Short mmCIF file of C-alpha atoms and ligand atoms in Angstrom, two decimals:
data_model
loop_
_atom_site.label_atom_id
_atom_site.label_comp_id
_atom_site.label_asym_id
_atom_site.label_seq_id
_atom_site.Cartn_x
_atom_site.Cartn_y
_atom_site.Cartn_z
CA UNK A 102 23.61 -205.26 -132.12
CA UNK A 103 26.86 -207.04 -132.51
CA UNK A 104 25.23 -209.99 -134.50
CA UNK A 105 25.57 -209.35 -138.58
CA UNK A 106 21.87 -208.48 -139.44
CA UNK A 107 21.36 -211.45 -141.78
CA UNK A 108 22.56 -214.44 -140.56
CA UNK A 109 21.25 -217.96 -141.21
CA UNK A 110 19.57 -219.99 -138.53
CA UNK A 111 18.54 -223.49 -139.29
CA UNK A 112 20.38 -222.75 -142.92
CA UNK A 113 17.79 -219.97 -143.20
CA UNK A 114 18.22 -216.46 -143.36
CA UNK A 115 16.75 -214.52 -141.21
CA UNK A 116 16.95 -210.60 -140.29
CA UNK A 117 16.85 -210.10 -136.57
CA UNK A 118 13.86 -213.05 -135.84
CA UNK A 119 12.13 -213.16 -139.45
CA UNK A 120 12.70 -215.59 -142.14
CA UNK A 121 13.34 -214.29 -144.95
CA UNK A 122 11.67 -217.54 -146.62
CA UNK A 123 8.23 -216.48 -144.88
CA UNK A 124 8.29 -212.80 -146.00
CA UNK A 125 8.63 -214.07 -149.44
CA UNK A 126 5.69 -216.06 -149.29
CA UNK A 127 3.54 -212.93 -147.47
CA UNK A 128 4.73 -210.64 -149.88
CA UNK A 129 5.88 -212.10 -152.85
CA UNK A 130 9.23 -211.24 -154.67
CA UNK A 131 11.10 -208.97 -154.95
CA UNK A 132 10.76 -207.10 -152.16
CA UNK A 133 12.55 -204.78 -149.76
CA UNK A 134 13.62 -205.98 -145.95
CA UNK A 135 15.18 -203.16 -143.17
CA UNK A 136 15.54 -204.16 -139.98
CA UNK A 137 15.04 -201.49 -137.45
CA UNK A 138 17.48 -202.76 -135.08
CA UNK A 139 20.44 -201.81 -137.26
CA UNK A 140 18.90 -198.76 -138.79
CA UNK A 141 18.73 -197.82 -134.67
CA UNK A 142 22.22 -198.75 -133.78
CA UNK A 143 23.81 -196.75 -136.62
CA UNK A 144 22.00 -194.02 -135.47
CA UNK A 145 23.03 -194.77 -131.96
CA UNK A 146 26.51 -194.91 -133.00
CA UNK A 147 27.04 -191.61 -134.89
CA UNK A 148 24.94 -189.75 -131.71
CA UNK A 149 26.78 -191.45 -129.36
CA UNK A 150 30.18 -189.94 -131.17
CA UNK A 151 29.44 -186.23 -130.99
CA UNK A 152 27.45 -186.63 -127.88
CA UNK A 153 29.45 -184.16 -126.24
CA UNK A 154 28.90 -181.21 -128.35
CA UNK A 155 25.76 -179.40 -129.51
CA UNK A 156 24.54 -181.62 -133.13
CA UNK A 157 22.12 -182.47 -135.25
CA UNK A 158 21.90 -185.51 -137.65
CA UNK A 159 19.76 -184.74 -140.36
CA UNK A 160 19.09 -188.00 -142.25
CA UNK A 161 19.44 -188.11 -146.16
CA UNK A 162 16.20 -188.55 -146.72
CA UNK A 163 17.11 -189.20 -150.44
CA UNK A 164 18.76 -193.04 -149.17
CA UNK A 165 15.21 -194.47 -148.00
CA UNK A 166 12.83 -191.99 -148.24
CA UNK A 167 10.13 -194.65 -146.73
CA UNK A 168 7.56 -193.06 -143.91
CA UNK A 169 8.49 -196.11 -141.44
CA UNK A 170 12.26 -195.34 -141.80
CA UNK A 171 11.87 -191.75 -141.59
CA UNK A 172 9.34 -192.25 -138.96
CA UNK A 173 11.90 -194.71 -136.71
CA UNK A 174 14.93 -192.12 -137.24
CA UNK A 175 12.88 -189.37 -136.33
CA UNK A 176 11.18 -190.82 -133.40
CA UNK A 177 15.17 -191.61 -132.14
CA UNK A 178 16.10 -187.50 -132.13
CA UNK A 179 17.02 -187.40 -136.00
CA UNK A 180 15.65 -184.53 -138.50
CA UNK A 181 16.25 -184.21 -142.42
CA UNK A 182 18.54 -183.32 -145.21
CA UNK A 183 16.30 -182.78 -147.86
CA UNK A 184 16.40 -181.90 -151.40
CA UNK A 185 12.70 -181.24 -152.91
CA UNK A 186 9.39 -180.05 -152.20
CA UNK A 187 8.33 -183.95 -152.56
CA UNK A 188 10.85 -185.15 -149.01
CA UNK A 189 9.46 -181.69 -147.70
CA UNK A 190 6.44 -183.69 -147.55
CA UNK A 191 7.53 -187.03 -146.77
CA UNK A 192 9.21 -185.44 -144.02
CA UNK A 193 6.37 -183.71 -142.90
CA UNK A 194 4.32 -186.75 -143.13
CA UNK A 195 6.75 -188.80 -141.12
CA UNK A 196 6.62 -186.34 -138.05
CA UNK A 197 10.10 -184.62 -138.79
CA UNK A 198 10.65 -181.73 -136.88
CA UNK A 199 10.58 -178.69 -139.43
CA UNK A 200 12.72 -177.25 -136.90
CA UNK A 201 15.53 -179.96 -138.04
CA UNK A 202 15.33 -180.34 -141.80
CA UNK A 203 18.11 -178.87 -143.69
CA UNK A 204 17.54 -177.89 -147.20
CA UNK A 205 20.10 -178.88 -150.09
CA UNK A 206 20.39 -179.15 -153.16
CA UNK A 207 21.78 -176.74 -156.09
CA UNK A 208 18.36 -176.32 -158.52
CA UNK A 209 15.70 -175.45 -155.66
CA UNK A 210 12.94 -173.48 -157.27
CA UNK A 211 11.45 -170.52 -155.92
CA UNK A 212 7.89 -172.94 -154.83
CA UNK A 213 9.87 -175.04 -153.26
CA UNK A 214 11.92 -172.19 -151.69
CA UNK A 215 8.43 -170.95 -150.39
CA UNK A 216 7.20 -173.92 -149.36
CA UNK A 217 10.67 -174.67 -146.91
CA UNK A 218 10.46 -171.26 -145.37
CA UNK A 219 6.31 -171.31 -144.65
CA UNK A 220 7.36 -174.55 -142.84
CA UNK A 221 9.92 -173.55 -141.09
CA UNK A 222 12.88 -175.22 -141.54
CA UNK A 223 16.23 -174.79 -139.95
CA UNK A 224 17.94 -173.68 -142.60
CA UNK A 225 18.78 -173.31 -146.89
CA UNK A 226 21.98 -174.70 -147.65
CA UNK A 227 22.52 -172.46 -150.44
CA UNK A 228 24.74 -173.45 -153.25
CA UNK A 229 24.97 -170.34 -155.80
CA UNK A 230 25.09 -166.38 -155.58
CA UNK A 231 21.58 -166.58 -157.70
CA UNK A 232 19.71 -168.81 -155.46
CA UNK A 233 20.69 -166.57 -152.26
CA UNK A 234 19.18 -163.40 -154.28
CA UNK A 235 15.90 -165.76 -155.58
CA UNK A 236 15.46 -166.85 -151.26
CA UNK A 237 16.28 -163.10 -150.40
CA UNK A 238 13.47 -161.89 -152.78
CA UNK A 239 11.25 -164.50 -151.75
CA UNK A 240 11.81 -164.31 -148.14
CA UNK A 241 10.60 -160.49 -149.06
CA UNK A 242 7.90 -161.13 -150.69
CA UNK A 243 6.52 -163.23 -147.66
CA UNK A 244 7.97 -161.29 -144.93
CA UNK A 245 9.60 -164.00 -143.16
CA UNK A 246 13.34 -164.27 -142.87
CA UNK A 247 15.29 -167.02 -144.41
CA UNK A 248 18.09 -168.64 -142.53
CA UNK A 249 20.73 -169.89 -144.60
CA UNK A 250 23.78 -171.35 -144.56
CA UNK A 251 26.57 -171.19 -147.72
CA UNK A 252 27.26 -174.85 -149.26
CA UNK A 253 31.01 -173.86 -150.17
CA UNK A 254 33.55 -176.54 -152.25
CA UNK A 255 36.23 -177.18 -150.44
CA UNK A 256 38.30 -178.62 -153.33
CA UNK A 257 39.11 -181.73 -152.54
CA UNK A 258 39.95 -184.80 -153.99
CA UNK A 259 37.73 -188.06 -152.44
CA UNK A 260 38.74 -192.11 -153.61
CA UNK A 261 35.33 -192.76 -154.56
CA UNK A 262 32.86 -193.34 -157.61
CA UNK A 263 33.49 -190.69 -160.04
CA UNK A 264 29.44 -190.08 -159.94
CA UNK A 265 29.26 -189.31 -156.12
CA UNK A 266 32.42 -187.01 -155.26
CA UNK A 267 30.81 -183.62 -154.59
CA UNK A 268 33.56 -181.66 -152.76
CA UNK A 269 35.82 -181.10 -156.21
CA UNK A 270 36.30 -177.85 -158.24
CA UNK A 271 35.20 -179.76 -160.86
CA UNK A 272 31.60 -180.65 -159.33
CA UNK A 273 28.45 -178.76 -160.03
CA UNK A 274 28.06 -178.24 -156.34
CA UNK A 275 28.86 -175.53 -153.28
CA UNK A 276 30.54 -172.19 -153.85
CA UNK A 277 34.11 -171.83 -154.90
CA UNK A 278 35.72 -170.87 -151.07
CA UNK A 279 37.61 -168.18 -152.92
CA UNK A 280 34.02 -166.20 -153.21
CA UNK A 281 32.36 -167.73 -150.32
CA UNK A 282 33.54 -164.53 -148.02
CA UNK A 283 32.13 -162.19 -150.77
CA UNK A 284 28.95 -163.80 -150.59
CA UNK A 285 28.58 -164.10 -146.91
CA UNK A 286 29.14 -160.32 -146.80
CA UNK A 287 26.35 -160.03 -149.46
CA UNK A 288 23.67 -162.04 -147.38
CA UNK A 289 25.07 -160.35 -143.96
CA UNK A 290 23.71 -156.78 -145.81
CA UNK A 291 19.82 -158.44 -146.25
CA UNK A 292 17.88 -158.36 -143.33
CA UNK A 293 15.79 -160.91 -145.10
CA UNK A 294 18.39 -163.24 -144.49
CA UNK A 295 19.59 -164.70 -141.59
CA UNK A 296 22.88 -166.25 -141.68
CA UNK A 297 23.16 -169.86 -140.05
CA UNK A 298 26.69 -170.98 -140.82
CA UNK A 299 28.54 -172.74 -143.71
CA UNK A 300 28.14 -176.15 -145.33
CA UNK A 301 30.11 -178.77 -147.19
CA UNK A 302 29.26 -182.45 -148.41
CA UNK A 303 32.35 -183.59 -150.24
CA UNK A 304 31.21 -187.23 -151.40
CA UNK A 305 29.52 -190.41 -150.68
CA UNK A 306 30.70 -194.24 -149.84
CA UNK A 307 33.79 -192.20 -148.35
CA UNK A 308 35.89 -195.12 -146.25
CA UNK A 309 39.22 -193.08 -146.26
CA UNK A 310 38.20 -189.79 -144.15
CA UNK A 311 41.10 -188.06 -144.57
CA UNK A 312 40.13 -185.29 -147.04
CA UNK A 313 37.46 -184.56 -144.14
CA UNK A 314 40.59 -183.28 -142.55
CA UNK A 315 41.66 -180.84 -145.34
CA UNK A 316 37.92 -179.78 -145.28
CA UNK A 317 38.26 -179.05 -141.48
CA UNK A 318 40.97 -177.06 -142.25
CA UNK A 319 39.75 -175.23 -145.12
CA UNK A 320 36.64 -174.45 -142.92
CA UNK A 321 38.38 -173.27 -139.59
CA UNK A 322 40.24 -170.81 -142.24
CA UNK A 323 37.19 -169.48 -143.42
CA UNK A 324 35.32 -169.29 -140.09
CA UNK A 325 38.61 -167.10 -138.50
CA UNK A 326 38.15 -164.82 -141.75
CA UNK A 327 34.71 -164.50 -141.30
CA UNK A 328 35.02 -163.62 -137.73
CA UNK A 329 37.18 -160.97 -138.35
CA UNK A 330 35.12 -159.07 -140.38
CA UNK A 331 32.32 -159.45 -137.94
CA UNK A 332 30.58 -162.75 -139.06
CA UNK A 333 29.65 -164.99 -136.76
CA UNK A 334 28.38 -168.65 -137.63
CA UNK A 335 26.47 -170.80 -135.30
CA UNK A 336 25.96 -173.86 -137.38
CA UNK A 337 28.76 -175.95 -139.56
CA UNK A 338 27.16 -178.54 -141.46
CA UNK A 339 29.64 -181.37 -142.29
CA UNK A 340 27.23 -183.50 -144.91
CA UNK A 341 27.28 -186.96 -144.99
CA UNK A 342 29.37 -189.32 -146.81
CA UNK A 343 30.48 -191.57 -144.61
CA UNK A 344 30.78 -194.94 -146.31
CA UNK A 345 30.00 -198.79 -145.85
CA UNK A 346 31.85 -202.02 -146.13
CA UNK A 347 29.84 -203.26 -149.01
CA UNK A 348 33.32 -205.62 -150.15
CA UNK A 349 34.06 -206.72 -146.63
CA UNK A 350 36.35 -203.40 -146.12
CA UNK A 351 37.23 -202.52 -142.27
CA UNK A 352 34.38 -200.56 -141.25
CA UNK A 353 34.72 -196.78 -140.70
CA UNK A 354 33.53 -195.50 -136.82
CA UNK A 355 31.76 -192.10 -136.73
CA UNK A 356 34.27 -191.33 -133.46
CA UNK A 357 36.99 -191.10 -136.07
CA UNK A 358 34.67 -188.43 -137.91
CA UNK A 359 34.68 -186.81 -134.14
CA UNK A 360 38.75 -186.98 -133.77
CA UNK A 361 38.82 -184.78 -137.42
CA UNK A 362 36.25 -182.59 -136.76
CA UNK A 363 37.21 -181.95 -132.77
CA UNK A 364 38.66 -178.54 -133.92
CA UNK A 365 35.28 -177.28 -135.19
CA UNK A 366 33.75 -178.71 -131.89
CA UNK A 367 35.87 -176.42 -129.61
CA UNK A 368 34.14 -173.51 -131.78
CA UNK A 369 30.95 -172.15 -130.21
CA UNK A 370 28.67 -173.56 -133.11
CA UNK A 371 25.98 -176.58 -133.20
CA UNK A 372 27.51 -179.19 -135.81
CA UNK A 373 25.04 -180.83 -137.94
CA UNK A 374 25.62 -183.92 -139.93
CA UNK A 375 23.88 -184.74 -143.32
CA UNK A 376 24.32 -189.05 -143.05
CA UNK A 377 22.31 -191.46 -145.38
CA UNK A 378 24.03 -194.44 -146.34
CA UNK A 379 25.57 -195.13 -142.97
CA UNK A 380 21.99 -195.32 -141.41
CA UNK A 381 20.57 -197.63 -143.31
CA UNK A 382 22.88 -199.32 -146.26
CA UNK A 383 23.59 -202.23 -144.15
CA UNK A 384 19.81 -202.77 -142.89
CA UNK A 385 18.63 -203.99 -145.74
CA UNK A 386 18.37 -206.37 -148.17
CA UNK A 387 16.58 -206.85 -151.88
CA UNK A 388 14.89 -210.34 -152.11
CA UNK A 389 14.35 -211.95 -155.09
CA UNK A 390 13.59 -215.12 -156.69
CA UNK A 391 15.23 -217.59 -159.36
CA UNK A 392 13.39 -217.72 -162.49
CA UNK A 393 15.91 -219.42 -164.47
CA UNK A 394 19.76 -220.50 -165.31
CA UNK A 395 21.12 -220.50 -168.08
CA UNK A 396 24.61 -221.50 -169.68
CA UNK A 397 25.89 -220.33 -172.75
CA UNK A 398 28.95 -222.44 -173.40
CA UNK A 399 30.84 -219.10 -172.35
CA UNK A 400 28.99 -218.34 -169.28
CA UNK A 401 26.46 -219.01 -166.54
CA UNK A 402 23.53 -216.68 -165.71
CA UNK A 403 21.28 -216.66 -163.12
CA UNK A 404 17.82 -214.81 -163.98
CA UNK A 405 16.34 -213.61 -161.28
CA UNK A 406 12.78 -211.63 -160.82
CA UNK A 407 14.48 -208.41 -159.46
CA UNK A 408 16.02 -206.03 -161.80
CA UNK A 409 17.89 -202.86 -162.13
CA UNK A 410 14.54 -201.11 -161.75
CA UNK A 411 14.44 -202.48 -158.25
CA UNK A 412 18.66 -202.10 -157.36
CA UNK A 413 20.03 -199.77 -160.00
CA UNK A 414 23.41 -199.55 -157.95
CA UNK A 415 25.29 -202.64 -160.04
CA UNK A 416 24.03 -200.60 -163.01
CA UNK A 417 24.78 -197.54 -162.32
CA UNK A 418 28.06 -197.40 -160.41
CA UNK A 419 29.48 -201.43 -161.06
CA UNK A 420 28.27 -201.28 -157.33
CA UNK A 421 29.17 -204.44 -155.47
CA UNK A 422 26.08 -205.67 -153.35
CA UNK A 423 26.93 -209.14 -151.29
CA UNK A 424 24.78 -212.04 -152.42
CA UNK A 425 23.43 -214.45 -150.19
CA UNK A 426 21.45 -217.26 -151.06
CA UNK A 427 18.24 -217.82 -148.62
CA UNK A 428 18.59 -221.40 -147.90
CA UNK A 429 22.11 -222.42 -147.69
CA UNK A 430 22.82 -226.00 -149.43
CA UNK A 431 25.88 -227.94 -149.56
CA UNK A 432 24.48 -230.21 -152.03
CA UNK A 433 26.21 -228.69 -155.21
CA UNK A 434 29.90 -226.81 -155.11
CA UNK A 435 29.54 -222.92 -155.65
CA UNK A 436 29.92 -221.59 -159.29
CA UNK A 437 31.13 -218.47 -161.39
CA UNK A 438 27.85 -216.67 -162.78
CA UNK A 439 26.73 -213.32 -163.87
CA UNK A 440 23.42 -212.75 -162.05
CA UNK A 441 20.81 -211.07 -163.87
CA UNK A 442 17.45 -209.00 -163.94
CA UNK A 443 14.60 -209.30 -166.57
CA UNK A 444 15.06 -206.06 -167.96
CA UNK A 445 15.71 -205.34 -171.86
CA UNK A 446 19.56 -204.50 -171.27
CA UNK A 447 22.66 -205.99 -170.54
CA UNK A 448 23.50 -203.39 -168.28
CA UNK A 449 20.79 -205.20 -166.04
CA UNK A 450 23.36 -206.94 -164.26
CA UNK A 451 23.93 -207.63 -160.52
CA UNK A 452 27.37 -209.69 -160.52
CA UNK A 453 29.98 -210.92 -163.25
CA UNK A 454 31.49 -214.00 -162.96
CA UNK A 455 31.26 -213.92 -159.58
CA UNK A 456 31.37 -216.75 -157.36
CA UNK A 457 28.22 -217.64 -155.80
CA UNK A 458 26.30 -220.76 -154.25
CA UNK A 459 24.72 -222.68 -156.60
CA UNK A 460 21.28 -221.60 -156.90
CA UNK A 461 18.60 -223.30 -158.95
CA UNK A 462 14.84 -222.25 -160.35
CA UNK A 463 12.81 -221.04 -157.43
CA UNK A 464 15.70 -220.01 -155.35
CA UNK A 465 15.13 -216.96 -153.03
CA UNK A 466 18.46 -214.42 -153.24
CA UNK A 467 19.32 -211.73 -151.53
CA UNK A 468 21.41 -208.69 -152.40
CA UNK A 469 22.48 -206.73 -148.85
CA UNK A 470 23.32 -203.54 -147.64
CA UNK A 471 20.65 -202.44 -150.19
CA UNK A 472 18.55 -200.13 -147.31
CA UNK A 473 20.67 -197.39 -148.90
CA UNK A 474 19.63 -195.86 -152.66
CA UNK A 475 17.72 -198.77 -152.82
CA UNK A 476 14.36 -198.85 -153.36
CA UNK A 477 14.71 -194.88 -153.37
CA UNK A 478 16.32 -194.64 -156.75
CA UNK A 479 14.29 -197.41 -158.00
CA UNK A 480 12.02 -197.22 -161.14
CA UNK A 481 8.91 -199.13 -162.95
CA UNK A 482 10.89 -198.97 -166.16
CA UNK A 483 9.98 -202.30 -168.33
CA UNK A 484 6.70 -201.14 -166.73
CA UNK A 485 7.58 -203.27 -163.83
CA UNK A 486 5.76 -202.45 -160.52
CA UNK A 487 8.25 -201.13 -157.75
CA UNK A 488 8.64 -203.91 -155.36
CA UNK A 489 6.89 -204.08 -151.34
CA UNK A 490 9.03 -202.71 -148.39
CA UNK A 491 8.85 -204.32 -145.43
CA UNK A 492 10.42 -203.61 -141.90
CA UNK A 493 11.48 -205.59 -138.96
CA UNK A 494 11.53 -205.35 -135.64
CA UNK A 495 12.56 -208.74 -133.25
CA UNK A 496 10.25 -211.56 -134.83
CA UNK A 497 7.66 -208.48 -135.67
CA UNK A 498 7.42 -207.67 -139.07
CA UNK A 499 5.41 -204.68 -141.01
CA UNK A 500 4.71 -203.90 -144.84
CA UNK A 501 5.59 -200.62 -144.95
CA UNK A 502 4.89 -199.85 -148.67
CA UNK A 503 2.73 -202.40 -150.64
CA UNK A 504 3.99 -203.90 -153.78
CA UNK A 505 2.93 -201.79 -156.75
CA UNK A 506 -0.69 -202.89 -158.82
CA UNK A 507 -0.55 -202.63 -162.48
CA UNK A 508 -3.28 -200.03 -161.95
CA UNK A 509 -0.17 -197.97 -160.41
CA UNK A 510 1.61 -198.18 -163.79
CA UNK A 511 -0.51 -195.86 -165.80
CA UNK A 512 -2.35 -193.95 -162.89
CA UNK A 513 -2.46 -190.39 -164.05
CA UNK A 514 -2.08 -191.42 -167.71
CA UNK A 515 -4.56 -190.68 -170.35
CA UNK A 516 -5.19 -191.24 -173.98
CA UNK A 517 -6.65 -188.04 -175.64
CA UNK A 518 -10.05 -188.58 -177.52
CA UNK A 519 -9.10 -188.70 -180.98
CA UNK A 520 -7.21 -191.61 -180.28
CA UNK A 521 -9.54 -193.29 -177.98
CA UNK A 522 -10.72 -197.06 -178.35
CA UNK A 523 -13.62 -198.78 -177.22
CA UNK A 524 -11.77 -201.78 -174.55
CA UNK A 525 -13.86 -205.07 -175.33
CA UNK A 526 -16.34 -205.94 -172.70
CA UNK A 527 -14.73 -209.07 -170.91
N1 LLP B 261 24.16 -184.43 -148.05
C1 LLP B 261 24.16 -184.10 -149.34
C2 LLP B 261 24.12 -182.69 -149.71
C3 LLP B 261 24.20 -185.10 -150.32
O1 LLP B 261 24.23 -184.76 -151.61
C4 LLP B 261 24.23 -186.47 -149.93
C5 LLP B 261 24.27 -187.53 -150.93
C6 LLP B 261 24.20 -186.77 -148.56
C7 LLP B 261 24.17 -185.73 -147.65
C8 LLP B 261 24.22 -188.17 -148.05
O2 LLP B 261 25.38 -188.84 -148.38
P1 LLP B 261 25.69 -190.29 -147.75
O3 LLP B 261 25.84 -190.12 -146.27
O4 LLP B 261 24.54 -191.17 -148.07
O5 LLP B 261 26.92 -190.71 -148.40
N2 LLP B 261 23.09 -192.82 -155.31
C9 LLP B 261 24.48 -192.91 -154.88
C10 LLP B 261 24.80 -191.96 -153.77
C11 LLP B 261 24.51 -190.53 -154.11
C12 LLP B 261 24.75 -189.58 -152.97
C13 LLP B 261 24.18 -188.24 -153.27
N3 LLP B 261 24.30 -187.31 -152.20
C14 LLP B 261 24.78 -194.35 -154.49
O6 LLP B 261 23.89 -195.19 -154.60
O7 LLP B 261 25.90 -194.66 -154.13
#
């Protein structure tokens, strides 16, 4: 799809043949948009780039971990990288192949250890000498052999948020290269343990890939030491990080990925890939409503209903996400605001002074390339119910998670009998 996903017909934004004005009044703000076309041509794009050589993309389940989106990746050849019991079982529920979920992660307990290996999976990305000896002993104790691969560190520096570079010494993740051959040795002496290949995953929102070269490098070394003691890998897992032009920056093209990596692909060994925000960043879109403006003397704020419960990216990282207002109006000249959530904290921010159409009370925004850590690392905190996902397909639309009840807020909760009260009949 060469069209941008949102784009306004009539003045109206739309995602592929939906207006976003009508979802809102189904469903009610805030809520969640992905449009399947663009989750589909992403996907197209990166298979269409290593086409030629033996892959797998596993999707990052932990970017949208919704059944629909898991469901239409799947259904289009992709399996999983996972990272707990819990995507175990989304993945399983969304018809993922066990045979193509990858399992990462550096804290995986020994149940969910258990759980990956009585599934089936295609393999442990293992990030520590103790976790290889706690899937050895399990893999034991249920007679079944574990394949793994080692998550080494390449050591590398990435131009990114300092809260999602992975590949540094100075990260908690992956083993240190310079005992990754002592530790391959190790697992090559279990016959519990059946060694897949290596793995790295050296950052996220990467739009430079040039330290994917160094990796490369680093890697081929390793695989030619390897082989000469008799080690063999079949699978090199590159990760994900490829990133997305949330500030207008060029776009990057998973065939440049292909040029850096084309030395692994002349190795006998199935490449598998580990993307999530490249899938699905750009597919979606948090809509929310104007509940009020407000100026200060100093400032102008927009309040609107979705918060960093709902996007915690702005929070979190100073993220940029686009905003776009649903109708477009010429009436008034666009203004510098800070746009705002309804949570208790100033950090609940979306955009500082930034210039933005002027928007008034009962406005629908909305904040793109949000299908990404999204609604996945959203929260009820405020005790606000997480907000309904919806997908889209041509004019076809689906919700694929309902909006949250207040029952939902304190399911499971309870107050212990000493402390009971007797609720008023109403
Ligand atoms: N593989 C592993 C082992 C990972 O840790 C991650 C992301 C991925 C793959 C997928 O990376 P991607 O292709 O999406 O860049 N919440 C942050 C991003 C955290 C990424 C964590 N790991 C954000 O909103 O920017």
């Amino acid at each position: 799809m060469s069209s941008p996903v949102f784009h306004y017909r009539h003045k109206s934004l739309c995602v592929e043949d939906v207006f976003l004005s009508d979802l809102a009044q189904w469903v009610g703000t805030p809520f969640y948009v992905y449009s399947a076309g663009k989750i589909g041509s992403q996907y197209l794009q990166y298979e269409g780039a290593f086409r030629e050589v033996p892959h797998t993309i596993c999707f990052a389940m932990k970017s949208n971990e919704n059944l629909a989106v898991c469901r239409l990746l799947a259904s289009l050849g992709a399996g999983a990288d996972i990272v707990s019991l819990g995507e175990l079982y989304r993945a399983h529920q969304a018809g993922i192949p066990m045979s193509k979920i990858v399992f990462s992660g550096v804290g995986k307990t020994e149940e969910e250890i258990a759980a990956a290996l009585k599934a089936g999976i295609l393999m442990f990305n293992v990030e520590s000498s103790e976790e290889l000896d706690v899937i050895h002993a399990v893999a034991q104790r249920l007679r079944r052999v574990a394949p793994v691969s080692l998550r080494v560190n390449p050591n590398v520096s990435v131009d990114t948020h300092r809260h999602i570079t992975t590949g540094h010494a100075e990260n908690k993740f992956g083993i240190p290269l310079s005992q990754a051959e002592k530790l391959f040795m190790h697992a090559s002496r279990s016959s519990w343990l059946k060694i897949m290949g290596v793995q790295v995953h050296i950052g996220s929102q990467i739009l430079d890939l040039s330290p994917f070269r160094e990796t490369v490098r680093k890697l081929q070394g390793l695989i030619e030491r390897l082989e000469e003691k008799g080690i063999f890998l079949h699978v090199v897992d590159i990760g994900g990080g490829l990133g997305v032009p949330y500030q207008g920056q060029s776009p990057v093209h998973p065939s440049e990925l292909a040029r850096i990596v084309a030395p692994l692909m002349k190795k006998n060994v199935r490449l598998v890939f580990e993307p999530g925000r490249f899938l699905v960043a750009e597919s979606g879109a948090l809509v929310s409503k104007v509940l009020y403006r407000k100026e200060t003397g100093r400032k102008k704020f927009v309040i609107v209903d979705a918060g960093m419960n709902d996007l915690l990216r702005p929070a979190l990282y100073e993220a940029h996400h686009p905003i776009l207002p649903v109708h477009q109006s010429a009436a008034l000249p666009s203004e510098k605001a800070d746009v705002v959530g309804p949570v208790c904290e100033s950090g609940d921010t979306f955009a500082r002074s930034r210039l933005i159409p002027h928007v008034k009370r009962g406005d629908l925004v909305a904040f793109l390339m949000s299908g990404a850590y999204g609604f996945s690392m959203s929260s009820q905190y405020n005790a606000r119910p997480r907000a309904a996902e919806v997908l889209v397909k041509g004019h076809e639309w689906w919700v694929v998670r309902a909006r949250e009840t207040l029952r939902d807020l304190v399911r499971g909760e309870k107050v212990p009998p000493y402390l009971s009260v007797k609720k008023k009949g109403r």
